[in-house]
Amino acid sequence: MPPLKPYSQELTYSYAPGLFPSLELMRVNPGRAQRLLLSEKAHGEGVEKLRQICREHGVREEIADKALRRISGKDNCFAAVVFSKWQADLQPDRPHVVLHHPMDEGNLGTIQRTLLGLGLKDIAVITPAADVFEPHVVRATMGAVFSLRVKQYADFEEYRKEFPTHALYPFMLDGSKLLPEVLDDIKMPYSLVFGNEGSGLPPEFARMGQAVRIPHSNEIDSLNLSIAVGIGAYAFVQAGEGAK
């Protein structure tokens, strides 16, 4: 087989570093797996389970300590699965979360895992942004990315053209209502829109829908993006469930 290359966005494949993300890939979408990379130090019940599943699906196994160190940047990554990348289609009748220029890889991974836990599976990422398939992002999702529908868009207009009827709830300060004030009248399907970690959303988003503000004390100037997404998404999901 051809030698594996250091990850870049141009590659057609990526890596799921770590035992748990690798197991999640093989559990949810084994057809995307290409190769199993193991360290000589890889032992234990979890490793044997991963090897067995890979054998059942005809996934080639190889010892690749050097590649694992390069992929993870660590000496304690004992397994990774090479998988083919894909572009998902968002479901038009489901709520969406739109991430406008998220740049922090840890945030992007944590957000995906949080949203899967809340039952929100459709995520639009507006570029430029952190790469959804970068191995550190995949690791931060703990394998959640393999159960989600994540699609990248060149700009917000491209997303809006595809989903013109979704009610927009941009999370920002300008023209906003406090989060509890909008939960009694949620329009479905909706898109929760969150901005960049540093700059937030551009001002024009306040005119595109009902801007929402998460209340917090004046001891801080803002919430971490992944925390804000978790709070906002939880509130909308709970309010929607209560309305059924």
CSV table of C-alpha atoms in Angstrom, one decimal:
chain,number,residue,atom,x,y,z
A,1,MET,CA,0.0,0.0,0.0
A,2,PRO,CA,1.2,3.6,-0.6
A,3,PRO,CA,3.0,5.3,2.3
A,4,LEU,CA,0.8,7.5,4.6
A,5,LYS,CA,1.4,11.2,4.4
A,6,PRO,CA,1.3,13.8,7.2
A,7,TYR,CA,-2.2,15.1,7.5
A,8,SER,CA,-3.2,18.0,5.3
A,9,GLN,CA,-6.6,19.3,4.3
A,10,GLU,CA,-6.0,18.3,0.6
A,11,LEU,CA,-5.8,14.6,1.5
A,12,THR,CA,-8.8,12.4,0.8
A,13,TYR,CA,-8.2,10.6,4.1
A,14,SER,CA,-7.6,11.4,7.7
A,15,TYR,CA,-6.8,9.7,11.0
A,16,ALA,CA,-8.8,8.9,14.1
A,17,PRO,CA,-6.1,8.9,16.8
A,18,GLY,CA,-6.8,7.1,20.0
A,19,LEU,CA,-8.5,3.9,20.9
A,20,PHE,CA,-12.0,5.3,21.7
A,21,PRO,CA,-12.3,7.4,18.5
A,22,SER,CA,-11.1,4.4,16.5
A,23,LEU,CA,-13.7,2.1,18.1
A,24,GLU,CA,-16.4,4.7,17.5
A,25,LEU,CA,-15.5,4.9,13.8
A,26,MET,CA,-15.6,1.1,13.5
A,27,ARG,CA,-18.9,0.9,15.4
A,28,VAL,CA,-20.7,3.6,13.4
A,29,ASN,CA,-19.2,3.7,10.0
A,30,PRO,CA,-16.7,0.9,9.4
A,31,GLY,CA,-17.0,1.2,5.6
A,32,ARG,CA,-14.8,4.4,5.8
A,33,ALA,CA,-11.9,2.6,7.5
A,34,GLN,CA,-8.8,2.0,5.3
A,35,ARG,CA,-6.0,0.9,7.7
A,36,LEU,CA,-5.5,0.2,11.4
A,37,LEU,CA,-2.3,1.6,12.8
A,38,LEU,CA,-1.0,0.1,16.1
A,39,SER,CA,1.9,0.7,18.4
A,40,GLU,CA,4.1,-2.2,19.4
A,41,LYS,CA,3.0,-1.2,23.0
A,42,ALA,CA,-0.7,-1.6,22.2
A,43,HIS,CA,-2.2,-4.2,24.5
A,44,GLY,CA,-5.4,-4.8,26.4
A,45,GLU,CA,-9.0,-5.7,26.0
A,46,GLY,CA,-9.9,-2.5,24.0
A,47,VAL,CA,-7.1,-3.0,21.6
A,48,GLU,CA,-8.1,-6.6,21.0
A,49,LYS,CA,-11.7,-5.6,20.4
A,50,LEU,CA,-10.5,-3.0,17.9
A,51,ARG,CA,-8.3,-5.5,16.1
A,52,GLN,CA,-11.2,-8.0,15.9
A,53,ILE,CA,-13.7,-5.5,14.5
A,54,CYS,CA,-11.1,-4.4,11.9
A,55,ARG,CA,-10.4,-8.0,10.9
A,56,GLU,CA,-14.2,-8.6,10.5
A,57,HIS,CA,-14.4,-5.7,8.0
A,58,GLY,CA,-11.2,-6.5,6.2
A,59,VAL,CA,-9.2,-3.5,7.4
A,60,ARG,CA,-5.5,-4.0,7.1
A,61,GLU,CA,-3.5,-3.9,10.4
A,62,GLU,CA,0.1,-2.6,10.6
A,63,ILE,CA,2.6,-1.6,13.3
A,64,ALA,CA,3.3,2.1,12.8
A,65,ASP,CA,4.8,3.7,15.9
A,66,LYS,CA,6.5,6.5,14.0
A,67,ALA,CA,3.2,7.4,12.1
A,68,LEU,CA,1.3,7.4,15.4
A,69,ARG,CA,3.7,9.9,17.0
A,70,ARG,CA,3.5,12.1,13.9
A,71,ILE,CA,-0.3,12.0,13.8
A,72,SER,CA,-0.9,12.6,17.5
A,73,GLY,CA,2.2,14.6,18.5
A,74,LYS,CA,2.4,12.4,21.5
A,75,ASP,CA,4.2,9.2,22.6
A,76,ASN,CA,1.2,7.6,24.2
A,77,CYS,CA,-1.1,7.2,21.2
A,78,PHE,CA,-1.3,3.4,20.7
A,79,ALA,CA,-3.9,3.2,17.9
A,80,ALA,CA,-5.4,5.1,15.0
A,81,VAL,CA,-7.7,4.2,12.1
A,82,VAL,CA,-7.1,5.8,8.7
A,83,PHE,CA,-10.5,6.7,7.2
A,84,SER,CA,-11.8,8.3,4.0
A,85,LYS,CA,-13.2,11.8,4.4
A,86,TRP,CA,-16.7,12.7,3.3
A,87,GLN,CA,-19.1,15.7,2.9
A,88,ALA,CA,-22.4,15.2,4.5
A,89,ASP,CA,-25.8,16.6,3.5
A,90,LEU,CA,-27.8,18.4,6.3
A,91,GLN,CA,-31.4,17.4,6.8
A,92,PRO,CA,-33.8,20.2,5.7
A,93,ASP,CA,-36.4,19.4,8.4
A,94,ARG,CA,-34.0,19.3,11.4
A,95,PRO,CA,-32.6,22.0,13.5
A,96,HIS,CA,-29.1,23.1,12.6
A,97,VAL,CA,-26.1,24.6,14.4
A,98,VAL,CA,-24.1,27.0,12.3
A,99,LEU,CA,-20.5,27.8,13.3
A,100,HIS,CA,-19.2,30.9,11.6
A,101,HIS,CA,-15.4,30.8,11.3
A,102,PRO,CA,-14.6,28.7,14.3
A,103,MET,CA,-10.8,28.6,14.4
A,104,ASP,CA,-9.9,26.6,17.6
A,105,GLU,CA,-9.6,22.9,17.0
A,106,GLY,CA,-10.4,21.9,20.6
A,107,ASN,CA,-13.5,24.0,20.6
A,108,LEU,CA,-14.7,22.5,17.3
A,109,GLY,CA,-14.2,19.0,18.5
A,110,THR,CA,-15.8,19.6,21.9
A,111,ILE,CA,-18.8,21.3,20.2
A,112,GLN,CA,-19.4,18.3,18.0
A,113,ARG,CA,-19.4,15.9,20.9
A,114,THR,CA,-21.7,18.1,23.0
A,115,LEU,CA,-24.2,18.5,20.1
A,116,LEU,CA,-24.3,14.8,19.5
A,117,GLY,CA,-25.1,14.3,23.2
A,118,LEU,CA,-28.0,16.8,22.9
A,119,GLY,CA,-29.4,15.1,19.8
A,120,LEU,CA,-28.4,17.8,17.3
A,121,LYS,CA,-26.7,16.1,14.5
A,122,ASP,CA,-26.7,18.7,11.7
A,123,ILE,CA,-23.8,21.2,11.8
A,124,ALA,CA,-22.8,23.8,9.2
A,125,VAL,CA,-19.2,25.1,9.4
A,126,ILE,CA,-18.6,28.4,7.6
A,127,THR,CA,-15.1,28.7,6.3
A,128,PRO,CA,-12.4,29.8,6.8
A,129,ALA,CA,-12.5,27.6,9.9
A,130,ALA,CA,-10.6,24.8,11.7
A,131,ASP,CA,-10.6,21.7,9.6
A,132,VAL,CA,-13.3,19.2,10.7
A,133,PHE,CA,-11.1,16.3,9.7
A,134,GLU,CA,-7.9,17.4,11.3
A,135,PRO,CA,-6.8,14.5,13.6
A,136,HIS,CA,-6.7,16.7,16.7
A,137,VAL,CA,-10.3,17.8,16.0
A,138,VAL,CA,-11.4,14.2,15.4
A,139,ARG,CA,-9.7,13.2,18.7
A,140,ALA,CA,-11.5,16.0,20.5
A,141,THR,CA,-14.9,14.8,19.3
A,142,MET,CA,-14.1,11.4,20.9
A,143,GLY,CA,-15.5,9.8,17.7
A,144,ALA,CA,-18.8,11.9,17.7
A,145,VAL,CA,-17.9,13.2,14.2
A,146,PHE,CA,-18.7,9.8,12.8
A,147,SER,CA,-22.3,10.0,13.9
A,148,LEU,CA,-22.9,13.6,12.8
A,149,ARG,CA,-23.9,15.4,9.6
A,150,VAL,CA,-21.2,18.1,9.2
A,151,LYS,CA,-21.0,20.2,6.1
A,152,GLN,CA,-18.6,23.0,5.3
A,153,TYR,CA,-19.7,26.1,3.3
A,154,ALA,CA,-17.6,28.8,1.6
A,155,ASP,CA,-19.7,31.6,3.2
A,156,PHE,CA,-23.0,32.1,5.1
A,157,GLU,CA,-24.8,33.1,2.0
A,158,GLU,CA,-24.2,29.6,0.5
A,159,TYR,CA,-25.7,28.0,3.6
A,160,ARG,CA,-28.7,30.3,3.6
A,161,LYS,CA,-29.4,29.7,-0.1
A,162,GLU,CA,-29.6,26.0,0.7
A,163,PHE,CA,-31.8,26.5,3.8
A,164,PRO,CA,-33.8,29.7,3.3
A,165,THR,CA,-36.7,28.8,5.6
A,166,HIS,CA,-34.8,27.9,8.7
A,167,ALA,CA,-35.5,30.5,11.5
A,168,LEU,CA,-32.2,32.1,12.4
A,169,TYR,CA,-31.1,32.6,16.0
A,170,PRO,CA,-27.7,34.3,16.0
A,171,PHE,CA,-26.0,34.4,19.4
A,172,MET,CA,-24.7,37.9,19.9
A,173,LEU,CA,-25.1,41.2,21.8
A,174,ASP,CA,-26.5,43.6,19.2
A,175,GLY,CA,-30.3,43.6,19.0
A,176,SER,CA,-30.6,40.6,21.2
A,177,LYS,CA,-33.1,39.2,23.6
A,178,LEU,CA,-32.0,37.2,26.6
A,179,LEU,CA,-32.1,33.4,26.0
A,180,PRO,CA,-35.0,32.7,28.3
A,181,GLU,CA,-37.1,35.3,26.5
A,182,VAL,CA,-37.0,33.5,23.2
A,183,LEU,CA,-37.7,30.0,24.3
A,184,ASP,CA,-41.5,30.3,24.6
A,185,ASP,CA,-41.9,30.9,20.8
A,186,ILE,CA,-39.3,28.9,19.0
A,187,LYS,CA,-39.9,28.6,15.2
A,188,MET,CA,-39.1,25.3,13.7
A,189,PRO,CA,-36.9,24.3,12.0
A,190,TYR,CA,-34.3,26.6,13.4
A,191,SER,CA,-30.6,27.4,13.0
A,192,LEU,CA,-28.5,28.4,16.0
A,193,VAL,CA,-25.7,30.6,14.7
A,194,PHE,CA,-22.5,31.1,16.7
A,195,GLY,CA,-19.5,33.3,15.7
A,196,ASN,CA,-15.8,33.2,15.9
A,197,GLU,CA,-14.1,32.7,19.3
A,198,GLY,CA,-12.6,36.2,19.3
A,199,SER,CA,-14.7,38.4,17.1
A,200,GLY,CA,-18.2,36.8,17.4
A,201,LEU,CA,-20.7,37.3,14.6
A,202,PRO,CA,-20.6,40.4,12.3
A,203,PRO,CA,-23.2,43.1,13.1
A,204,GLU,CA,-25.4,42.3,10.1
A,205,PHE,CA,-26.4,39.0,11.7
A,206,ALA,CA,-28.6,40.9,14.1
A,207,ARG,CA,-30.9,41.8,11.2
A,208,MET,CA,-31.1,38.3,9.8
A,209,GLY,CA,-33.1,36.7,12.6
A,210,GLN,CA,-33.8,36.9,16.3
A,211,ALA,CA,-30.5,37.7,18.0
A,212,VAL,CA,-30.0,35.9,21.4
A,213,ARG,CA,-27.8,36.7,24.3
A,214,ILE,CA,-26.9,34.3,27.1
A,215,PRO,CA,-27.1,36.1,30.4
A,216,HIS,CA,-23.9,36.0,32.6
A,217,SER,CA,-22.4,38.1,35.3
A,218,ASN,CA,-20.4,41.2,34.5
A,219,GLU,CA,-17.4,39.5,36.1
A,220,ILE,CA,-16.5,38.2,32.6
A,221,ASP,CA,-16.8,39.7,29.1
A,222,SER,CA,-17.9,36.6,27.3
A,223,LEU,CA,-18.3,32.8,27.5
A,224,ASN,CA,-16.0,30.3,25.8
A,225,LEU,CA,-17.5,29.3,22.4
A,226,SER,CA,-18.0,25.6,23.2
A,227,ILE,CA,-19.7,26.6,26.5
A,228,ALA,CA,-21.9,29.0,24.8
A,229,VAL,CA,-22.9,26.5,22.2
A,230,GLY,CA,-23.6,23.9,24.9
A,231,ILE,CA,-25.8,26.3,26.9
A,232,GLY,CA,-27.7,27.6,23.9
A,233,ALA,CA,-28.3,24.2,22.3
A,234,TYR,CA,-29.4,22.7,25.6
A,235,ALA,CA,-31.9,25.4,26.2
A,236,PHE,CA,-33.4,25.2,22.7
A,237,VAL,CA,-33.6,21.4,22.8
A,238,GLN,CA,-35.2,21.3,26.2
A,239,ALA,CA,-37.7,24.0,25.2
A,240,GLY,CA,-38.5,22.2,22.0
A,241,GLU,CA,-39.1,18.9,23.8
A,242,GLY,CA,-41.4,20.6,26.3
A,243,ALA,CA,-43.5,22.0,23.5
A,244,LYS,CA,-44.2,18.5,21.9
